[in-house]
PDB file of N, CA and C in Angstrom:
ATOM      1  N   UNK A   1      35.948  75.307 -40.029  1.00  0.00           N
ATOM      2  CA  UNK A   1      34.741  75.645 -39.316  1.00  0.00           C
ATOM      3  C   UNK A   1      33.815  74.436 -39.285  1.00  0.00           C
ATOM      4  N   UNK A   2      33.354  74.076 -37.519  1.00  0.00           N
ATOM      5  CA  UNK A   2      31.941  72.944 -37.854  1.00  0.00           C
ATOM      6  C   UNK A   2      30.934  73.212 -38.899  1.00  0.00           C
ATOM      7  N   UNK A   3      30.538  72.635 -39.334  1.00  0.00           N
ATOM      8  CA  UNK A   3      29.231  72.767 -40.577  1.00  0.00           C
ATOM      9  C   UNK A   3      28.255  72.254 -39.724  1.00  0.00           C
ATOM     10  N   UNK A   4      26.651  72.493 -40.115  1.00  0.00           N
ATOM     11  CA  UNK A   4      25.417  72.206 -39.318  1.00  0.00           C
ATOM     12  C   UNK A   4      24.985  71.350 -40.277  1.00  0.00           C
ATOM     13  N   UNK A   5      24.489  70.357 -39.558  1.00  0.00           N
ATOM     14  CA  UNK A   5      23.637  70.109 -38.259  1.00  0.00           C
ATOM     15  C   UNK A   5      24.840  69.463 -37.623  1.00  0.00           C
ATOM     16  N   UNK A   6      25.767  68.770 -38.044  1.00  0.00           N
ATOM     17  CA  UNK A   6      26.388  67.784 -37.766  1.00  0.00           C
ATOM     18  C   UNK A   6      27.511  68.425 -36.993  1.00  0.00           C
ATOM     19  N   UNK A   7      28.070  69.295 -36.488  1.00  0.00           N
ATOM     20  CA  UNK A   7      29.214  70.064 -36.060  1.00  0.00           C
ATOM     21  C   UNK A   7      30.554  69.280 -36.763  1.00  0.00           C
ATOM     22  N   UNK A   8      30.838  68.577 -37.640  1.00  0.00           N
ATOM     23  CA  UNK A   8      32.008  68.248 -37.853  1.00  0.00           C
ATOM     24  C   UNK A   8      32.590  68.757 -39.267  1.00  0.00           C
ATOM     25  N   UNK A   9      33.562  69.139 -39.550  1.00  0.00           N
ATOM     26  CA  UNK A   9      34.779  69.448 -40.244  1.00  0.00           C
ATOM     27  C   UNK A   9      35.112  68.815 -41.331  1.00  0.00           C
ATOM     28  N   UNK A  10      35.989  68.747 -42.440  1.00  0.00           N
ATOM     29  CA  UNK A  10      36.406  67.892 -43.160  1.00  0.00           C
ATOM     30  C   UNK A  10      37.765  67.755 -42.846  1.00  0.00           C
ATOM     31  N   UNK A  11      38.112  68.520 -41.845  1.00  0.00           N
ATOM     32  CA  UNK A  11      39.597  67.870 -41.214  1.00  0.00           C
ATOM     33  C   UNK A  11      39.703  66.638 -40.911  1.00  0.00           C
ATOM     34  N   UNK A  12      40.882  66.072 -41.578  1.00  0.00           N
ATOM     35  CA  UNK A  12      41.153  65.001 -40.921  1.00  0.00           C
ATOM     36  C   UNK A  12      42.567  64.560 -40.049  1.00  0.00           C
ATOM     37  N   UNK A  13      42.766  63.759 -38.838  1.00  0.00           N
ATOM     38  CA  UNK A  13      44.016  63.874 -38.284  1.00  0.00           C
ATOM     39  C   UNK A  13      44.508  62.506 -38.527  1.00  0.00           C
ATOM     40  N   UNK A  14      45.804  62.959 -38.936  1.00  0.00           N
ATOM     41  CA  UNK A  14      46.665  61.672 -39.803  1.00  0.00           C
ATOM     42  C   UNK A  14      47.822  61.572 -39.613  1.00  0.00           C
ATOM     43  N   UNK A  15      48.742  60.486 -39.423  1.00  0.00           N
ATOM     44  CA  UNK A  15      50.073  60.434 -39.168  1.00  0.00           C
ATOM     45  C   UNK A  15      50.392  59.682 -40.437  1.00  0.00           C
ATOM     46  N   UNK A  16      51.266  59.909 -41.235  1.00  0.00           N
ATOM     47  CA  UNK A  16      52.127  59.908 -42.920  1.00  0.00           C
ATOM     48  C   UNK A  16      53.392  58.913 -42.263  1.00  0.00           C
ATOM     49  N   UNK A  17      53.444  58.258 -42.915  1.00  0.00           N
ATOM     50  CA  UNK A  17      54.892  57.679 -43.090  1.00  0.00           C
ATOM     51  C   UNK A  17      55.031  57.281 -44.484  1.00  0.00           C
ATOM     52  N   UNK A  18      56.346  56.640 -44.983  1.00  0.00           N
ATOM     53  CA  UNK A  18      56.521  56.448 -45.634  1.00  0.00           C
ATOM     54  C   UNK A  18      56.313  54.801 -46.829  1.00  0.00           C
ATOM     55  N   UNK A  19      55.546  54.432 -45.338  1.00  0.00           N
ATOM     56  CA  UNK A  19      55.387  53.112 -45.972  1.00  0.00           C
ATOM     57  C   UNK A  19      53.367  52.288 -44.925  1.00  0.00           C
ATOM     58  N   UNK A  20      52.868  53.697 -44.496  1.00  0.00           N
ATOM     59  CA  UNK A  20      51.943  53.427 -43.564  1.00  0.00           C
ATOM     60  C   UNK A  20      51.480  54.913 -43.163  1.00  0.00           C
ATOM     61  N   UNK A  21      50.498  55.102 -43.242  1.00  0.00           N
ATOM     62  CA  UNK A  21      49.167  55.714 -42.812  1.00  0.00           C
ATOM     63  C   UNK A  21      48.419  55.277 -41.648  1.00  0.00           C
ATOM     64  N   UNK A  22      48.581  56.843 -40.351  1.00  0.00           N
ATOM     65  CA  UNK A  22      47.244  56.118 -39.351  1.00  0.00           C
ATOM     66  C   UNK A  22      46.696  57.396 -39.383  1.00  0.00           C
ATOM     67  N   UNK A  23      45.248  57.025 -39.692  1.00  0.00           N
ATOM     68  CA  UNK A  23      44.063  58.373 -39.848  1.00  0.00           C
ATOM     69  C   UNK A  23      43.186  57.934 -38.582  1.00  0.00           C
ATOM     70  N   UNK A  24      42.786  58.896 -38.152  1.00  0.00           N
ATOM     71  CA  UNK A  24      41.604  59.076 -37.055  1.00  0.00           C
ATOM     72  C   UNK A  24      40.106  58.494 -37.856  1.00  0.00           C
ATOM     73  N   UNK A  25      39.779  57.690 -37.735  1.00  0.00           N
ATOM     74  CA  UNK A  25      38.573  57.428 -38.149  1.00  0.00           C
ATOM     75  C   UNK A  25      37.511  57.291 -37.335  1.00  0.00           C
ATOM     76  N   UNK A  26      36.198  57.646 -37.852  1.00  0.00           N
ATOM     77  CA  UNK A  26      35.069  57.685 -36.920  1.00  0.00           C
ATOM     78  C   UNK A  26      34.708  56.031 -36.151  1.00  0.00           C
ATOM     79  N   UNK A  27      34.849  56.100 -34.958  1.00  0.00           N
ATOM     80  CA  UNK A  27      35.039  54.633 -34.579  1.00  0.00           C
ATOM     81  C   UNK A  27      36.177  54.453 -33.867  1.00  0.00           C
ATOM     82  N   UNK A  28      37.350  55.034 -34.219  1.00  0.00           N
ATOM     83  CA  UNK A  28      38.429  54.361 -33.993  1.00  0.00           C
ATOM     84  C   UNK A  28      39.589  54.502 -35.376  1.00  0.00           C
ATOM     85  N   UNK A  29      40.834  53.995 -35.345  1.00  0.00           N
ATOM     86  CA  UNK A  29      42.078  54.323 -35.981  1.00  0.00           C
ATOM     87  C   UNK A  29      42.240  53.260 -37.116  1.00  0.00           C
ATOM     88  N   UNK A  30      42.351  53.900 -38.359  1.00  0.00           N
ATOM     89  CA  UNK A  30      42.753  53.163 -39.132  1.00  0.00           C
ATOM     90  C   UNK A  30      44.422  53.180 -39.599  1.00  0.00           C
ATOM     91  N   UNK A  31      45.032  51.939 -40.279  1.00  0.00           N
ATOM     92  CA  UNK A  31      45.973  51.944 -40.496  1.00  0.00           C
ATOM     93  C   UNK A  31      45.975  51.163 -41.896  1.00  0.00           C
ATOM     94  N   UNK A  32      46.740  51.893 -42.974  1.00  0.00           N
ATOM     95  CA  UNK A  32      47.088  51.263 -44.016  1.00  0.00           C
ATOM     96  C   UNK A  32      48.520  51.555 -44.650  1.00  0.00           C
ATOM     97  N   UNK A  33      48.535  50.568 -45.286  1.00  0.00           N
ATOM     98  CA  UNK A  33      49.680  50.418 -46.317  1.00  0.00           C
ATOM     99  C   UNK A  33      49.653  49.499 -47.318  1.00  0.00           C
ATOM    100  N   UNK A  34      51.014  49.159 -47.268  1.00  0.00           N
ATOM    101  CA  UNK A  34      51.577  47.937 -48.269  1.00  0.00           C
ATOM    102  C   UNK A  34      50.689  46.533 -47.910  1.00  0.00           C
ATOM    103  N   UNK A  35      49.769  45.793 -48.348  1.00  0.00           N
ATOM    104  CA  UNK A  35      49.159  44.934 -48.206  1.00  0.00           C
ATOM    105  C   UNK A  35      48.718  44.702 -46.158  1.00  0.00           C
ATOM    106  N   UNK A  36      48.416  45.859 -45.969  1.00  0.00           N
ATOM    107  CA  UNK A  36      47.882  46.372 -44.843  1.00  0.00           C
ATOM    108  C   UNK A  36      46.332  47.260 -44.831  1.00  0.00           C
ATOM    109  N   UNK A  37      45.495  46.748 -44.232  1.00  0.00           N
ATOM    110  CA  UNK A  37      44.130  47.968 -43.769  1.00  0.00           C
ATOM    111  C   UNK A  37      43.342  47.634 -43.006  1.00  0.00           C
ATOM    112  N   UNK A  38      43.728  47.903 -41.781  1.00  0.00           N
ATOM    113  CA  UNK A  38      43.433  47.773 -40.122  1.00  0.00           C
ATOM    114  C   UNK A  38      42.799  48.692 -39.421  1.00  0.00           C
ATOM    115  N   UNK A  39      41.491  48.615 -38.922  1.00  0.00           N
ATOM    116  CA  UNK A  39      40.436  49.213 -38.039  1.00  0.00           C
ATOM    117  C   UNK A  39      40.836  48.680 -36.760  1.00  0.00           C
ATOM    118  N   UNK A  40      40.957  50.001 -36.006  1.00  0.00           N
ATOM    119  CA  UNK A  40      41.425  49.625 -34.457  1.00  0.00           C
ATOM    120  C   UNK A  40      40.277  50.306 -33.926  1.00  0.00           C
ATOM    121  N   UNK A  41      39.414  49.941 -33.153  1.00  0.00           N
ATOM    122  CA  UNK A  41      38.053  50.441 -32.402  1.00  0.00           C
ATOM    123  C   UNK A  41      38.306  51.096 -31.335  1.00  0.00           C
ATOM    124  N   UNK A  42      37.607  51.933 -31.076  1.00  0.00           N
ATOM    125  CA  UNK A  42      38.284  52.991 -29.977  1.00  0.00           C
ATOM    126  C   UNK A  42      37.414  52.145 -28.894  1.00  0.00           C
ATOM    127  N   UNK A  43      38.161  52.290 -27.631  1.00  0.00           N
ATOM    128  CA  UNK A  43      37.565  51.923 -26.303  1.00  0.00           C
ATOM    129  C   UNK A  43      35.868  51.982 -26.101  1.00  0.00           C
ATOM    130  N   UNK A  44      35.430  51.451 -25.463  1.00  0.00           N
ATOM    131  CA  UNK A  44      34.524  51.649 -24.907  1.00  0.00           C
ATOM    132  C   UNK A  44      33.997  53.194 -24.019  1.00  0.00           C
ATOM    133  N   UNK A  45      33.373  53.938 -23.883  1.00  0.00           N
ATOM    134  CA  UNK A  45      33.533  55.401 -22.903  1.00  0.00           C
ATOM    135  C   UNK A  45      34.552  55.908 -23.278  1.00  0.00           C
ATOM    136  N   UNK A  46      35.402  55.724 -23.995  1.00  0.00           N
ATOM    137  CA  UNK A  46      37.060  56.825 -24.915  1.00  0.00           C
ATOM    138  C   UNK A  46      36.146  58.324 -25.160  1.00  0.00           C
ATOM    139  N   UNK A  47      36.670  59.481 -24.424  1.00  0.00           N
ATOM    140  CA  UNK A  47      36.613  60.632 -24.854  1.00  0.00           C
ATOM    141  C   UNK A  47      37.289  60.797 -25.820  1.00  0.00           C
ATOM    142  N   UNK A  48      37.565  62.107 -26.963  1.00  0.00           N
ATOM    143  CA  UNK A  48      38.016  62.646 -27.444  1.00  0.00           C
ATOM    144  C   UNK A  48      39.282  63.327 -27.030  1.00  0.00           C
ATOM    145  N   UNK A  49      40.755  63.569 -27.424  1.00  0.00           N
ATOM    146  CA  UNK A  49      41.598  63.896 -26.476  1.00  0.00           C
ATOM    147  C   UNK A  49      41.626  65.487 -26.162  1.00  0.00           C
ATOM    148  N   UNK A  50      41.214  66.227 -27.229  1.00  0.00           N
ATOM    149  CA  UNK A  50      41.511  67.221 -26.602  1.00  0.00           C
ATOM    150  C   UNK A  50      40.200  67.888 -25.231  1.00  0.00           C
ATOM    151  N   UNK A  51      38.913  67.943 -26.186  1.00  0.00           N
ATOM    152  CA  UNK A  51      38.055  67.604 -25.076  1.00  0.00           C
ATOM    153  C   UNK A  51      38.258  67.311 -23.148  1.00  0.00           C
ATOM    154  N   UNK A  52      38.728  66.018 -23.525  1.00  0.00           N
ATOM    155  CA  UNK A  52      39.124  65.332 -22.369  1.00  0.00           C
ATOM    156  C   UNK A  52      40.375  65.445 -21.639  1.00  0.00           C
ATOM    157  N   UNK A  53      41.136  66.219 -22.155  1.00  0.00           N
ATOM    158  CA  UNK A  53      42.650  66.527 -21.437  1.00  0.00           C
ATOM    159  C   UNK A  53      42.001  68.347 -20.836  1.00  0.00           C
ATOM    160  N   UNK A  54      41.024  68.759 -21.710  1.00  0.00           N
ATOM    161  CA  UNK A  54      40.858  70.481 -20.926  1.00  0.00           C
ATOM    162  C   UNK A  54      40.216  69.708 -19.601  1.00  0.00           C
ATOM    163  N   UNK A  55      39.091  68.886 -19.910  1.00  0.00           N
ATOM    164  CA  UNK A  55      38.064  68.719 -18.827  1.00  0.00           C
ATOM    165  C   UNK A  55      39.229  68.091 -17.357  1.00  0.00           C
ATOM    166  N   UNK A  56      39.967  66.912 -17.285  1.00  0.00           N
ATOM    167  CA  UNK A  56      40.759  66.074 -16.571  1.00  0.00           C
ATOM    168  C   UNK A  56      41.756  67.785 -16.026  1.00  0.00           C
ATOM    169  N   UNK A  57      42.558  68.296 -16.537  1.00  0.00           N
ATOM    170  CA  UNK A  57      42.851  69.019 -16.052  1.00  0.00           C
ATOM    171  C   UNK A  57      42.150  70.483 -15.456  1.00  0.00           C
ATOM    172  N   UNK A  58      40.981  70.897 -15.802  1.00  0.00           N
ATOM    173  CA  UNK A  58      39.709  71.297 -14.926  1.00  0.00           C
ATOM    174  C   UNK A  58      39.737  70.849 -13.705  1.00  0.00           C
ATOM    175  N   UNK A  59      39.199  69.878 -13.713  1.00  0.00           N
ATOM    176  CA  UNK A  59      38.369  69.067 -12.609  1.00  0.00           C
ATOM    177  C   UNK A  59      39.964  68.722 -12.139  1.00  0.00           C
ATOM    178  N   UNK A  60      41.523  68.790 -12.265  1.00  0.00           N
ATOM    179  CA  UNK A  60      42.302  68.485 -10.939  1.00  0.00           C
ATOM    180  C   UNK A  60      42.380  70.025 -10.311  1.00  0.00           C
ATOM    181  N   UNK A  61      42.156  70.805 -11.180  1.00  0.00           N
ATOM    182  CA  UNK A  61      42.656  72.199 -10.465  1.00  0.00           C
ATOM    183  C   UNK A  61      41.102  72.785  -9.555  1.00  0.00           C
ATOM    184  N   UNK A  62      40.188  71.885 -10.179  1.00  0.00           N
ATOM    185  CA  UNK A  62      38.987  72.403  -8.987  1.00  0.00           C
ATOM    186  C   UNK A  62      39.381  71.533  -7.864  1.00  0.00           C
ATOM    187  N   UNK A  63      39.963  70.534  -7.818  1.00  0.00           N
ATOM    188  CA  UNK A  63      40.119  69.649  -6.344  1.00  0.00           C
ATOM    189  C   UNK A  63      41.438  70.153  -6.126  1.00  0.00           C
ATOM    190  N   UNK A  64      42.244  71.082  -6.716  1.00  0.00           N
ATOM    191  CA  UNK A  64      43.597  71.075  -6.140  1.00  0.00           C
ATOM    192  C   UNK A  64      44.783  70.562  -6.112  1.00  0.00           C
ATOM    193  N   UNK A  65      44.456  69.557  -7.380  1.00  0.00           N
ATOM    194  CA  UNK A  65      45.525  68.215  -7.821  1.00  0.00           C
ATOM    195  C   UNK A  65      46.430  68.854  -8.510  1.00  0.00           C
ATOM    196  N   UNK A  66      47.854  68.912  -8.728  1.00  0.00           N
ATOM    197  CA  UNK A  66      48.417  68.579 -10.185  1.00  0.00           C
ATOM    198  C   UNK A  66      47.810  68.225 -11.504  1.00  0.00           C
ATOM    199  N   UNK A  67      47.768  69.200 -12.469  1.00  0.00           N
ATOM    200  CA  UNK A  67      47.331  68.576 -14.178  1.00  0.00           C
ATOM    201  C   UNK A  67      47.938  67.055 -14.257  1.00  0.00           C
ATOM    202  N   UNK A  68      46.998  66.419 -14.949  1.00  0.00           N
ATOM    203  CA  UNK A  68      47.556  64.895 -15.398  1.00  0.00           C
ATOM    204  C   UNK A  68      48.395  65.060 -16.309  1.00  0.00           C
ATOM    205  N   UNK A  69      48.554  66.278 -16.572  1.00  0.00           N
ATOM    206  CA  UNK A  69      49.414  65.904 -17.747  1.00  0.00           C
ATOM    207  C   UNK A  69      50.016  67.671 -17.676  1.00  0.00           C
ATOM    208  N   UNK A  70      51.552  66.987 -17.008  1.00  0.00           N
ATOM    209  CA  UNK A  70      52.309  68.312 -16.667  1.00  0.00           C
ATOM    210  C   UNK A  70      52.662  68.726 -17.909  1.00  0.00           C
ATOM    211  N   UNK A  71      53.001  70.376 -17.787  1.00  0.00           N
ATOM    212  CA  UNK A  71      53.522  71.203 -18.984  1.00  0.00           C
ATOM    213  C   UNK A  71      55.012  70.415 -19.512  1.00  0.00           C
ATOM    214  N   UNK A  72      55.754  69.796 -19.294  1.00  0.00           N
ATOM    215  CA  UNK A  72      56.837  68.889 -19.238  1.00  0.00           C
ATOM    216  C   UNK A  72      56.968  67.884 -20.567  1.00  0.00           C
ATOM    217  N   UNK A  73      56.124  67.640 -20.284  1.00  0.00           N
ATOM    218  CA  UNK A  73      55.198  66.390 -21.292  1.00  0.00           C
ATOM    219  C   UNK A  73      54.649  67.317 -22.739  1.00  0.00           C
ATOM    220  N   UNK A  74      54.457  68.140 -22.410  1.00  0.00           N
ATOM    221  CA  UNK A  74      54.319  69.018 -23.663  1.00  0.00           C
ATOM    222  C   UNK A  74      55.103  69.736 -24.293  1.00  0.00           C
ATOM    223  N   UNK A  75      55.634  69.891 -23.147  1.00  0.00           N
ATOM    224  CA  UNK A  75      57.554  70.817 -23.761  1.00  0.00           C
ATOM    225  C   UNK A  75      58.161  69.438 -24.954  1.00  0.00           C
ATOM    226  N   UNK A  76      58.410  68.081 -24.146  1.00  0.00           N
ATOM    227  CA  UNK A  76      58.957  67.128 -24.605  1.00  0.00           C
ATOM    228  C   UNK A  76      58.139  66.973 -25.719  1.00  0.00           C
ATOM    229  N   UNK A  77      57.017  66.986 -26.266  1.00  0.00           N
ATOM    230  CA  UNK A  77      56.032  66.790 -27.345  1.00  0.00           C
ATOM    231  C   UNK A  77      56.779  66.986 -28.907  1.00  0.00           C
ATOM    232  N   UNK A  78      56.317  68.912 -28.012  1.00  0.00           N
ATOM    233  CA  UNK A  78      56.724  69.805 -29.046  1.00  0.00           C
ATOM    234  C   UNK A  78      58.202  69.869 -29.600  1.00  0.00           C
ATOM    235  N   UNK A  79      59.086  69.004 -28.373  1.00  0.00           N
ATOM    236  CA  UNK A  79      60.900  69.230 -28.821  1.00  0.00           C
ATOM    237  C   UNK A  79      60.350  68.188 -29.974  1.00  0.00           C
ATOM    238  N   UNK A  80      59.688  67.068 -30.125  1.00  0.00           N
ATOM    239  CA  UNK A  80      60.110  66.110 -30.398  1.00  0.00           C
ATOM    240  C   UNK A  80      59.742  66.318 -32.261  1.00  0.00           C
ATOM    241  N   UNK A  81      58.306  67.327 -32.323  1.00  0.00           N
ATOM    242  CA  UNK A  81      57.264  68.184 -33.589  1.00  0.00           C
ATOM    243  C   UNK A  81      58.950  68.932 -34.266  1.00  0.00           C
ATOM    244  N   UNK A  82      59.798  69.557 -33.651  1.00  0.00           N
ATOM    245  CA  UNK A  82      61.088  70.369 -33.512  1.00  0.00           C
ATOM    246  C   UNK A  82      62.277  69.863 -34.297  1.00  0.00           C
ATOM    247  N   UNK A  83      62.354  68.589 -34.243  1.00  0.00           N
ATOM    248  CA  UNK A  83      63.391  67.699 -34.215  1.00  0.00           C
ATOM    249  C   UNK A  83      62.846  67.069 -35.733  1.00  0.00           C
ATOM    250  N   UNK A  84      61.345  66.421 -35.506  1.00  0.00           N
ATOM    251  CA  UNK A  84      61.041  65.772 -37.030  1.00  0.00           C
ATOM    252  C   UNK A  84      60.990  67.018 -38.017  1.00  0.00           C
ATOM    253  N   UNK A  85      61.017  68.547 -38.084  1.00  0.00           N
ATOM    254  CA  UNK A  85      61.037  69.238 -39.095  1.00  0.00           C
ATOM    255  C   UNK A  85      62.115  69.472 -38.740  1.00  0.00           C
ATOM    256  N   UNK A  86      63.333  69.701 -38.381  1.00  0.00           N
ATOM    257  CA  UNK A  86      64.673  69.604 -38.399  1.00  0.00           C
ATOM    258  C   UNK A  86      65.743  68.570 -39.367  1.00  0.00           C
ATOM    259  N   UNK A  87      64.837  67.436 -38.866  1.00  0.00           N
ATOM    260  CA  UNK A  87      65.447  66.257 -39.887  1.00  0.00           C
ATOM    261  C   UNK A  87      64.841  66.048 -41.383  1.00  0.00           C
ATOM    262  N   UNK A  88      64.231  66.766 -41.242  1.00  0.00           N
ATOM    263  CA  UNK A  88      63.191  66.730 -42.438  1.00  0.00           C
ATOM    264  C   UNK A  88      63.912  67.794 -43.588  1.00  0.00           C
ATOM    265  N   UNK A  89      64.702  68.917 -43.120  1.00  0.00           N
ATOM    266  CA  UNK A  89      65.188  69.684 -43.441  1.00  0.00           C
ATOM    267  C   UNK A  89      64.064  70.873 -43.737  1.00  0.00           C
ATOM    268  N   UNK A  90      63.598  70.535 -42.932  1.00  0.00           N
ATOM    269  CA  UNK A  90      62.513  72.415 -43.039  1.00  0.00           C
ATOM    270  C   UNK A  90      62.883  72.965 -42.061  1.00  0.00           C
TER     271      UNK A  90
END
């Protein structure tokens, strides 16, 4: 749940490996490891993705466009979420 005043969470979104860490950091992406710890700055005007993937696909279906980002691309996502707990043996 957001907490007030600040609406943000103590979630954090992180990709694990085994030899490297990339966490979402405020700013932009960090990456660490083994004699590694790298701040990658998010763009300039960079939305947020989920935010910005409802709004982009909004605004094509009010003009009548194709989603930027076909259901296809998400099928392939999720095979792929499918496959790493497969190999993972879960």
């Amino acid at each position: 749940m957001p907490s007030w005043p600040a609406n943000q969470t103590d979630g954090e979104q992180k990709v694990a490996g085994e030899r490297l860490l990339l966490r979402q950091a405020p700013g932009g992406l960090q990456l660490t490891g083994p004699g590694r710890d790298e701040f990658i700055p998010q763009p300039e005007a960079w939305r947020a993705g989920y935010p910005r993937a409802v709004r982009e696909a909004l605004e094509a279906y009010g003009r009548g466009d194709p989603s930027p980002i076909p259901a296809s691309e998400c099928a392939h996502a999720v095979r792929l979420i499918f496959e790493s707990y497969r190999a993972a043996g879960g």
